[in-house]
Amino acid sequence: MSTGTSEAFSYRSGELHAEAVALAAIAEAVGTPCYVYARAALEVGYRAFAEAFADDDVGLCYALKANGNLAVIRTLARLGAGADVVSEGELRRALAAGIPPDRIVFSGVGKTRAEMAAALDAGIHQLNVESLPELEALSEVASGRGQTAAIAIRVNPDVDARTHAKISTGRKENKFGIDIDHAPAAFARAAALPGLRPVGVALHIGSQLTQLAPFRAAFERVVPLVEALRAAGIAIDRLDLGGGLGIRYRDETVPPIADYAAMVRDAVGGLGCKVTLEPGRVLVGNAGLLLARVIYRKEGAHRRFLILDAAMNDLIRPSLYEAHHGIIPVRESAPGTRTAPIDVVGPVCESGDTFALQRLLPPLDAGDLVAIQSAGAYGAVMASSYNGRPLVPEVLVDGDRFAVVRPRPTIEEMLAQDRLPPWLA
Ligand SMILES: *Cc1c(COP(=O)(O)O)cnc(C)c1O
């Protein structure tokens, strides 16, 4: 899946392009920093996933939280994607992008009653319930409206996803799901409550997994659970196996989608369930980059710094997860150019506002453009306007054309969002 970057973003005549568009032309037209997504990479990634599961009864529900831009969602929707949403905001985005309600699942550990009502109104495929109190609440909301909610219960299989602690979700100390040992009681409760139709088991053990073993361990724990539930008279015919497949940021070896598909088939194929998968990062991560300009090169006594116009508020992954992102110059350096270590930082007033420490880069100076790679997932969606910085805009490229798919707000627009109370006016 990492091929997305190399194919959609490449040097042509010494200039980095997104498909057939020079990134320098985008910087000129839109300004920097900005996110740039390549339709071709989204399509290649989605098709690879869909083809690996073409022979199976599998629904692909793109996890919107990885990249919620309407144009990105619609691009995937046109290819046949469903959606995994975690809030009413995401639900409305999925619907606005044209994803049919019967291909939408609603995940998340803290759905409000208002969100449940919105999901029932929309007639979505399934709600994934994560606790007993949520079960009771959903029963009240659904039965109060004379409706029946098709639900899966998310179980916590207590496996180590072997990924970063902040994106690991399947250990018993995590807040997610119901302990798998307590799942039979939860299903029995669900079956007894009005307004609920328990039809599935769901799980999601974490993100950026680069090995298949933790997935397999988790999926295999679900098999005896489904058998026990069926024996107890609860007709489970759906499995939601979550997302989590990783991408290549640096030198990770990521399992081929075909191997992942074979493992899914092998682990749970015998149950005859309709399977939902919720890939996020793997579909969009390498389909986007963050385009930035060097403001200054600063030569300290002990370190050298490249100060960009992009910052942690635009892309927080390096600060939050110590994540590595490739950084490359937009103008290709001549073969044999010497590289030297330099810290790549943003202008925000935090030492944590660092994209890379001692990164080996060719000589770069004020005004030069750089691309921060693999930024299509958990980039723009996690951006903020910290330090009074306008939210970073987004651009979608398609062949030789591009469009701003989220404009940069003006400072006036940002100011206009605040209100002075009467006593300060
Ligand atoms: C975040 C999340 C996903 C997507 O995870 P990726 O690692 O981006 O594939 C899928 N399902 C649930 C429930 C999630 O919370």
Short mmCIF file of C-alpha atoms and ligand atoms in Angstrom, two decimals:
data_model
loop_
_atom_site.label_atom_id
_atom_site.label_comp_id
_atom_site.label_asym_id
_atom_site.label_seq_id
_atom_site.Cartn_x
_atom_site.Cartn_y
_atom_site.Cartn_z
CA MET A 1 0.00 0.00 0.00
CA SER A 2 2.99 2.25 0.48
CA THR A 3 3.28 2.35 -3.28
CA GLY A 4 0.70 5.14 -3.24
CA THR A 5 3.40 7.67 -2.46
CA SER A 6 5.91 6.67 -5.04
CA GLU A 7 3.40 6.44 -7.87
CA ALA A 8 1.20 9.44 -7.17
CA PHE A 9 3.97 11.73 -5.90
CA SER A 10 7.11 11.73 -8.01
CA TYR A 11 9.78 13.99 -9.44
CA ARG A 12 9.21 15.07 -13.02
CA SER A 13 11.96 17.16 -14.60
CA GLY A 14 13.41 17.74 -11.14
CA GLU A 15 10.20 19.02 -9.57
CA LEU A 16 8.01 17.05 -7.17
CA HIS A 17 4.56 16.51 -8.61
CA ALA A 18 1.26 15.19 -7.30
CA GLU A 19 0.11 13.16 -10.29
CA ALA A 20 0.66 15.64 -13.17
CA VAL A 21 0.53 18.81 -11.08
CA ALA A 22 3.72 20.51 -9.85
CA LEU A 23 3.54 21.06 -6.10
CA ALA A 24 5.19 24.44 -6.67
CA ALA A 25 2.13 25.45 -8.72
CA ILE A 26 -0.17 24.45 -5.85
CA ALA A 27 1.97 26.40 -3.37
CA GLU A 28 1.77 29.41 -5.67
CA ALA A 29 -2.01 29.21 -6.03
CA VAL A 30 -3.05 28.13 -2.53
CA GLY A 31 -0.19 29.22 -0.31
CA THR A 32 1.55 27.09 2.29
CA PRO A 33 1.18 25.13 4.43
CA CYS A 34 -1.44 22.98 2.74
CA TYR A 35 -2.34 19.32 2.48
CA VAL A 36 -2.27 17.77 -0.98
CA TYR A 37 -4.10 14.52 -1.71
CA ALA A 38 -3.82 12.47 -4.89
CA ARG A 39 -6.97 10.87 -6.26
CA ALA A 40 -4.94 8.21 -8.05
CA ALA A 41 -3.38 7.05 -4.78
CA LEU A 42 -6.78 6.89 -3.05
CA GLU A 43 -8.09 4.82 -5.90
CA VAL A 44 -5.12 2.46 -6.09
CA GLY A 45 -5.30 1.88 -2.34
CA TYR A 46 -9.03 1.27 -2.25
CA ARG A 47 -9.02 -1.04 -5.27
CA ALA A 48 -6.18 -3.11 -3.85
CA PHE A 49 -8.16 -3.61 -0.66
CA ALA A 50 -11.43 -4.36 -2.45
CA GLU A 51 -9.79 -6.79 -4.86
CA ALA A 52 -8.12 -8.72 -2.04
CA PHE A 53 -11.58 -9.39 -0.61
CA ALA A 54 -13.46 -9.66 -3.91
CA ASP A 55 -14.41 -13.30 -3.34
CA ASP A 56 -15.56 -12.84 0.24
CA ASP A 57 -18.73 -11.54 1.86
CA VAL A 58 -16.93 -8.43 3.09
CA GLY A 59 -18.05 -4.81 3.39
CA LEU A 60 -15.40 -2.09 3.47
CA CYS A 61 -16.38 0.76 5.77
CA TYR A 62 -13.77 3.50 5.46
CA ALA A 63 -12.95 4.92 8.90
CA LEU A 64 -13.69 8.60 8.38
CA LYS A 65 -11.66 9.72 11.33
CA ALA A 66 -8.45 9.14 9.36
CA ASN A 67 -9.42 11.85 6.85
CA GLY A 68 -12.87 13.38 6.91
CA ASN A 69 -12.60 15.74 3.96
CA LEU A 70 -15.80 15.53 1.94
CA ALA A 71 -13.94 15.24 -1.37
CA VAL A 72 -11.82 12.38 -0.04
CA ILE A 73 -14.88 10.56 1.29
CA ARG A 74 -16.76 11.07 -1.96
CA THR A 75 -13.80 9.77 -3.96
CA LEU A 76 -13.89 6.59 -1.87
CA ALA A 77 -17.70 6.44 -1.90
CA ARG A 78 -17.69 6.44 -5.72
CA LEU A 79 -15.43 3.39 -5.56
CA GLY A 80 -18.01 1.64 -3.39
CA ALA A 81 -16.79 2.35 0.14
CA GLY A 82 -19.08 2.36 3.14
CA ALA A 83 -18.20 4.31 6.28
CA ASP A 84 -17.22 3.77 9.88
CA VAL A 85 -18.17 6.89 11.86
CA VAL A 86 -17.57 7.86 15.47
CA SER A 87 -19.73 10.98 15.89
CA GLU A 88 -22.83 12.63 14.48
CA GLY A 89 -20.51 15.01 12.65
CA GLU A 90 -18.87 12.11 10.84
CA LEU A 91 -22.24 10.47 10.22
CA ARG A 92 -23.49 13.63 8.52
CA ARG A 93 -20.26 13.87 6.53
CA ALA A 94 -20.61 10.28 5.30
CA LEU A 95 -24.19 10.91 4.22
CA ALA A 96 -23.26 14.23 2.58
CA ALA A 97 -20.51 12.44 0.64
CA GLY A 98 -23.10 10.05 -0.76
CA ILE A 99 -22.44 6.91 1.28
CA PRO A 100 -25.68 4.92 1.52
CA PRO A 101 -26.93 4.63 5.14
CA ASP A 102 -27.02 0.85 4.92
CA ARG A 103 -23.24 0.88 4.51
CA ILE A 104 -22.55 2.98 7.61
CA VAL A 105 -21.53 1.63 11.01
CA PHE A 106 -21.32 3.82 14.09
CA SER A 107 -18.44 3.07 16.47
CA GLY A 108 -17.16 4.87 19.53
CA VAL A 109 -17.13 4.52 23.27
CA GLY A 110 -19.26 7.55 24.12
CA LYS A 111 -22.23 7.96 21.80
CA THR A 112 -24.78 10.39 23.17
CA ARG A 113 -28.52 9.77 23.01
CA ALA A 114 -28.78 12.52 20.41
CA GLU A 115 -26.20 10.73 18.27
CA MET A 116 -28.06 7.44 18.65
CA ALA A 117 -31.27 9.12 17.52
CA ALA A 118 -29.49 10.62 14.50
CA ALA A 119 -28.14 7.20 13.55
CA LEU A 120 -31.58 5.60 13.88
CA ASP A 121 -33.13 8.42 11.85
CA ALA A 122 -30.61 7.85 9.08
CA GLY A 123 -31.30 4.10 9.10
CA ILE A 124 -27.66 3.03 9.29
CA HIS A 125 -26.47 -0.56 9.02
CA GLN A 126 -25.32 -1.06 12.60
CA LEU A 127 -24.31 0.56 15.86
CA ASN A 128 -21.35 -0.92 17.70
CA VAL A 129 -22.05 -0.80 21.43
CA GLU A 130 -19.13 -0.62 23.84
CA SER A 131 -20.59 -0.84 27.36
CA LEU A 132 -23.61 -1.97 29.40
CA PRO A 133 -24.75 1.61 30.15
CA GLU A 134 -24.61 2.34 26.42
CA LEU A 135 -26.70 -0.78 25.76
CA GLU A 136 -29.38 0.45 28.18
CA ALA A 137 -29.33 3.95 26.68
CA LEU A 138 -29.64 2.70 23.11
CA SER A 139 -32.49 0.39 24.11
CA GLU A 140 -34.36 3.34 25.61
CA VAL A 141 -33.73 5.60 22.63
CA ALA A 142 -34.67 2.97 20.02
CA SER A 143 -37.70 1.54 21.80
CA GLY A 144 -38.89 5.03 22.71
CA ARG A 145 -39.03 5.78 19.00
CA GLY A 146 -40.65 2.47 18.15
CA GLN A 147 -37.48 1.36 16.34
CA THR A 148 -35.15 -1.61 16.57
CA ALA A 149 -31.41 -1.03 16.33
CA ALA A 150 -29.20 -3.65 14.72
CA ILE A 151 -26.20 -3.81 17.00
CA ALA A 152 -22.82 -5.39 17.34
CA ILE A 153 -21.15 -5.47 20.71
CA ARG A 154 -17.52 -4.45 20.64
CA VAL A 155 -15.43 -6.86 22.63
CA ASN A 156 -12.01 -6.21 24.04
CA PRO A 157 -10.00 -9.34 23.24
CA ASP A 158 -7.03 -8.36 25.44
CA VAL A 159 -4.30 -8.74 22.84
CA ASP A 160 -1.22 -6.59 22.44
CA ALA A 161 -1.37 -4.85 19.05
CA ARG A 162 2.38 -4.14 19.29
CA THR A 163 1.95 -0.57 18.17
CA HIS A 164 2.36 2.85 19.87
CA ALA A 165 0.63 2.90 23.30
CA LYS A 166 -1.53 5.90 22.33
CA ILE A 167 -3.02 4.01 19.37
CA SER A 168 -3.37 0.61 21.03
CA THR A 169 -6.99 -0.20 21.92
CA GLY A 170 -7.34 -3.94 22.49
CA ARG A 171 -5.77 -4.46 25.93
CA LYS A 172 -7.98 -4.96 28.93
CA GLU A 173 -6.68 -1.72 30.47
CA ASN A 174 -7.93 0.29 27.44
CA LYS A 175 -11.29 2.07 27.57
CA PHE A 176 -12.62 0.29 24.49
CA GLY A 177 -15.18 -2.50 24.25
CA ILE A 178 -16.46 -5.02 26.78
CA ASP A 179 -14.03 -7.60 28.17
CA ILE A 180 -14.43 -10.64 25.99
CA ASP A 181 -15.08 -12.78 29.07
CA HIS A 182 -18.06 -10.62 29.96
CA ALA A 183 -19.39 -10.52 26.41
CA PRO A 184 -21.84 -13.46 26.72
CA ALA A 185 -23.61 -11.72 29.63
CA ALA A 186 -23.73 -8.47 27.67
CA PHE A 187 -25.25 -10.22 24.65
CA ALA A 188 -27.82 -11.92 26.89
CA ARG A 189 -28.74 -8.52 28.31
CA ALA A 190 -28.99 -7.05 24.79
CA ALA A 191 -31.26 -9.88 23.69
CA ALA A 192 -33.55 -9.23 26.64
CA LEU A 193 -33.82 -5.46 26.12
CA PRO A 194 -36.49 -3.88 23.89
CA GLY A 195 -35.42 -2.04 20.76
CA LEU A 196 -32.21 -3.98 20.21
CA ARG A 197 -31.37 -6.72 17.75
CA PRO A 198 -27.91 -8.12 18.58
CA VAL A 199 -26.50 -9.44 15.31
CA GLY A 200 -22.76 -9.03 15.45
CA VAL A 201 -19.47 -9.07 17.30
CA ALA A 202 -17.10 -6.14 16.73
CA LEU A 203 -13.52 -5.45 17.67
CA HIS A 204 -10.72 -3.03 16.77
CA ILE A 205 -7.40 -3.59 18.49
CA GLY A 206 -5.38 -0.57 17.45
CA SER A 207 -3.83 1.38 14.64
CA GLN A 208 -0.65 1.23 12.56
CA LEU A 209 -0.23 -2.52 13.08
CA THR A 210 2.58 -3.87 10.95
CA GLN A 211 2.22 -7.53 11.88
CA LEU A 212 -0.62 -9.96 11.23
CA ALA A 213 -0.15 -12.01 14.41
CA PRO A 214 -2.01 -9.66 16.80
CA PHE A 215 -4.95 -9.43 14.36
CA ARG A 216 -5.06 -13.21 14.07
CA ALA A 217 -4.87 -13.68 17.83
CA ALA A 218 -7.79 -11.28 18.32
CA PHE A 219 -9.92 -12.71 15.50
CA GLU A 220 -9.37 -16.24 16.74
CA ARG A 221 -10.62 -15.26 20.18
CA VAL A 222 -13.90 -14.21 18.61
CA VAL A 223 -14.65 -17.60 17.03
CA PRO A 224 -15.53 -19.52 20.22
CA LEU A 225 -17.50 -16.49 21.41
CA VAL A 226 -19.68 -16.52 18.29
CA GLU A 227 -20.18 -20.27 18.63
CA ALA A 228 -21.20 -19.92 22.27
CA LEU A 229 -23.60 -17.06 21.46
CA ARG A 230 -25.22 -19.07 18.71
CA ALA A 231 -25.57 -22.05 21.04
CA ALA A 232 -27.29 -19.70 23.49
CA GLY A 233 -29.81 -18.76 20.80
CA ILE A 234 -28.37 -15.38 19.75
CA ALA A 235 -28.21 -15.32 15.98
CA ILE A 236 -24.82 -13.75 15.26
CA ASP A 237 -24.30 -13.40 11.53
CA ARG A 238 -22.04 -10.34 11.37
CA LEU A 239 -18.44 -9.74 12.36
CA ASP A 240 -16.84 -6.31 12.41
CA LEU A 241 -13.08 -6.76 12.53
CA GLY A 242 -12.17 -3.07 12.72
CA GLY A 243 -9.27 -1.38 10.97
CA GLY A 244 -5.70 -0.89 12.03
CA LEU A 245 -3.55 -2.13 9.18
CA GLY A 246 -0.42 0.01 9.08
CA ILE A 247 1.41 1.81 6.31
CA ARG A 248 5.03 2.41 5.52
CA TYR A 249 6.23 5.71 6.98
CA ARG A 250 9.95 4.93 6.98
CA ASP A 251 11.22 1.39 6.77
CA GLU A 252 8.36 -0.64 8.22
CA THR A 253 7.52 -3.79 6.34
CA VAL A 254 3.78 -3.87 6.03
CA PRO A 255 2.02 -7.15 5.26
CA PRO A 256 0.56 -7.29 1.74
CA ILE A 257 -3.23 -6.86 1.66
CA ALA A 258 -3.54 -10.32 0.11
CA ASP A 259 -1.88 -11.85 3.19
CA TYR A 260 -4.17 -9.89 5.48
CA ALA A 261 -7.18 -11.10 3.47
CA ALA A 262 -5.98 -14.71 3.60
CA MET A 263 -5.53 -14.43 7.36
CA VAL A 264 -9.06 -13.02 7.83
CA ARG A 265 -10.47 -15.85 5.72
CA ASP A 266 -8.47 -18.43 7.63
CA ALA A 267 -9.32 -17.06 11.07
CA VAL A 268 -13.06 -16.44 10.75
CA GLY A 269 -14.16 -17.80 7.37
CA GLY A 270 -15.63 -20.90 8.99
CA LEU A 271 -18.28 -18.87 10.82
CA GLY A 272 -20.11 -17.88 7.64
CA CYS A 273 -20.59 -14.33 8.90
CA LYS A 274 -20.88 -11.18 6.83
CA VAL A 275 -17.60 -9.40 7.63
CA THR A 276 -17.14 -5.64 7.94
CA LEU A 277 -13.66 -4.11 7.84
CA GLU A 278 -12.96 -0.52 8.86
CA PRO A 279 -9.69 0.49 7.20
CA GLY A 280 -8.68 4.11 7.72
CA ARG A 281 -4.99 4.92 7.58
CA VAL A 282 -4.15 2.25 5.03
CA LEU A 283 -6.53 3.82 2.48
CA VAL A 284 -5.46 7.45 2.83
CA GLY A 285 -2.15 7.70 4.69
CA ASN A 286 0.16 7.58 1.72
CA ALA A 287 -2.28 9.40 -0.55
CA GLY A 288 -1.47 12.76 1.01
CA LEU A 289 1.39 15.04 1.96
CA LEU A 290 1.80 18.30 3.79
CA LEU A 291 3.37 20.98 1.61
CA ALA A 292 5.37 23.59 3.53
CA ARG A 293 7.85 26.37 2.90
CA VAL A 294 11.06 27.08 4.76
CA ILE A 295 10.80 30.40 6.59
CA TYR A 296 14.33 30.49 7.99
CA ARG A 297 17.40 28.35 8.33
CA LYS A 298 18.83 29.05 11.75
CA GLU A 299 22.39 28.11 12.64
CA GLY A 300 22.61 27.67 16.41
CA ALA A 301 25.84 27.05 18.28
CA HIS A 302 24.98 23.37 18.74
CA ARG A 303 22.18 22.61 16.31
CA ARG A 304 20.96 23.72 12.94
CA PHE A 305 17.24 24.36 12.47
CA LEU A 306 14.99 24.49 9.46
CA ILE A 307 11.96 26.54 10.50
CA LEU A 308 8.92 25.74 8.35
CA ASP A 309 5.63 27.56 7.95
CA ALA A 310 3.87 24.29 8.90
CA ALA A 311 3.66 23.39 12.57
CA MET A 312 2.38 20.90 15.12
CA ASN A 313 -1.10 22.44 14.90
CA ASP A 314 -1.21 21.39 11.22
CA LEU A 315 0.27 17.89 11.69
CA ILE A 316 0.48 16.72 15.28
CA ARG A 317 1.63 13.12 14.74
CA PRO A 318 5.36 13.76 15.32
CA SER A 319 4.63 15.63 18.58
CA LEU A 320 1.89 13.29 19.82
CA TYR A 321 3.18 9.86 18.78
CA GLU A 322 6.87 10.53 18.08
CA ALA A 323 5.87 9.58 14.56
CA HIS A 324 8.34 9.61 11.70
CA HIS A 325 7.38 11.36 8.46
CA GLY A 326 9.65 11.50 5.44
CA ILE A 327 10.63 15.06 4.49
CA ILE A 328 11.82 15.75 0.97
CA PRO A 329 12.62 18.88 -1.01
CA VAL A 330 10.16 19.83 -3.74
CA ARG A 331 13.03 20.72 -6.05
CA GLU A 332 14.99 17.51 -6.53
CA SER A 333 18.56 17.80 -5.38
CA ALA A 334 21.28 16.99 -7.87
CA PRO A 335 22.71 13.46 -7.69
CA GLY A 336 25.54 13.29 -5.19
CA THR A 337 24.36 16.34 -3.19
CA ARG A 338 25.74 16.10 0.34
CA THR A 339 23.20 15.85 3.14
CA ALA A 340 23.67 17.12 6.71
CA PRO A 341 21.67 16.66 9.91
CA ILE A 342 19.21 19.41 10.77
CA ASP A 343 16.20 19.78 13.10
CA VAL A 344 13.00 20.48 11.19
CA VAL A 345 10.61 22.54 13.32
CA GLY A 346 7.54 24.75 13.12
CA PRO A 347 7.00 28.29 14.43
CA VAL A 348 4.67 27.35 17.31
CA CYS A 349 5.80 28.32 20.81
CA GLU A 350 6.37 24.76 22.07
CA SER A 351 9.55 22.71 22.06
CA GLY A 352 7.33 19.81 21.00
CA ASP A 353 6.70 21.60 17.72
CA THR A 354 9.29 19.48 15.96
CA PHE A 355 8.79 17.43 12.80
CA ALA A 356 12.18 15.74 12.85
CA LEU A 357 15.40 15.78 14.86
CA GLN A 358 18.78 15.60 13.15
CA ARG A 359 17.22 14.67 9.83
CA LEU A 360 19.68 14.22 6.98
CA LEU A 361 18.63 16.71 4.32
CA PRO A 362 20.26 18.38 1.35
CA PRO A 363 20.95 22.12 1.69
CA LEU A 364 17.67 24.03 1.97
CA ASP A 365 17.10 27.70 2.54
CA ALA A 366 14.40 30.28 3.16
CA GLY A 367 11.75 30.12 0.46
CA ASP A 368 12.36 26.49 -0.50
CA LEU A 369 9.40 24.11 -0.51
CA VAL A 370 9.39 20.76 1.28
CA ALA A 371 6.92 17.89 1.34
CA ILE A 372 6.16 16.10 4.59
CA GLN A 373 5.18 12.66 3.36
CA SER A 374 2.56 10.10 4.38
CA ALA A 375 0.33 12.79 5.86
CA GLY A 376 -3.01 11.76 4.36
CA ALA A 377 -4.21 10.04 7.55
CA TYR A 378 -4.63 11.68 10.97
CA GLY A 379 -3.22 14.92 9.54
CA ALA A 380 -5.76 17.57 8.60
CA VAL A 381 -8.44 15.97 10.81
CA MET A 382 -6.30 16.55 13.90
CA ALA A 383 -5.32 20.10 12.97
CA SER A 384 -6.17 23.05 15.19
CA SER A 385 -5.77 26.80 15.10
CA TYR A 386 -3.39 26.87 18.08
CA ASN A 387 -1.23 30.01 18.20
CA GLY A 388 -3.93 31.80 16.22
CA ARG A 389 -2.90 29.99 13.05
CA PRO A 390 -5.59 29.53 10.38
CA LEU A 391 -6.70 25.92 9.89
CA VAL A 392 -4.54 24.35 7.19
CA PRO A 393 -6.25 24.10 3.77
CA GLU A 394 -6.62 20.92 1.73
CA VAL A 395 -6.19 20.32 -2.00
CA LEU A 396 -7.22 17.34 -4.11
CA VAL A 397 -5.33 16.55 -7.29
CA ASP A 398 -6.81 14.49 -10.12
CA GLY A 399 -4.49 13.99 -13.07
CA ASP A 400 -3.52 17.43 -14.33
CA ARG A 401 -6.17 19.35 -12.38
CA PHE A 402 -6.48 20.31 -8.75
CA ALA A 403 -9.05 21.94 -6.51
CA VAL A 404 -9.04 23.45 -3.06
CA VAL A 405 -11.32 21.09 -1.15
CA ARG A 406 -11.11 23.06 2.07
CA PRO A 407 -10.01 26.68 1.88
CA ARG A 408 -7.81 28.35 4.43
CA PRO A 409 -10.04 30.58 6.58
CA THR A 410 -9.14 34.24 6.64
CA ILE A 411 -8.10 35.80 9.92
CA GLU A 412 -11.30 37.88 9.70
CA GLU A 413 -13.38 34.70 9.50
CA MET A 414 -11.55 33.28 12.49
CA LEU A 415 -12.08 36.46 14.49
CA ALA A 416 -15.75 36.50 13.54
CA GLN A 417 -16.27 33.15 15.27
CA ASP A 418 -15.70 34.68 18.69
CA ARG A 419 -18.34 36.78 20.44
CA LEU A 420 -17.84 39.43 23.06
CA PRO A 421 -20.30 39.13 25.96
CA PRO A 422 -22.52 42.18 26.54
CA TRP A 423 -20.43 43.32 29.51
CA LEU A 424 -17.27 43.53 27.40
CA ALA A 425 -18.73 44.86 24.17
C1 LIG B 1 -9.68 4.42 14.35
C2 LIG B 1 -10.59 3.30 14.07
C3 LIG B 1 -10.52 2.61 12.84
C4 LIG B 1 -9.50 2.92 11.78
O1 LIG B 1 -8.20 2.67 12.21
P1 LIG B 1 -6.99 2.71 11.16
O2 LIG B 1 -5.82 2.37 11.97
O3 LIG B 1 -6.93 4.10 10.64
O4 LIG B 1 -7.27 1.71 10.09
C5 LIG B 1 -11.42 1.59 12.63
N1 LIG B 1 -12.35 1.25 13.55
C6 LIG B 1 -12.45 1.90 14.74
C7 LIG B 1 -13.49 1.48 15.71
C8 LIG B 1 -11.58 2.93 15.03
O5 LIG B 1 -11.68 3.55 16.22
#
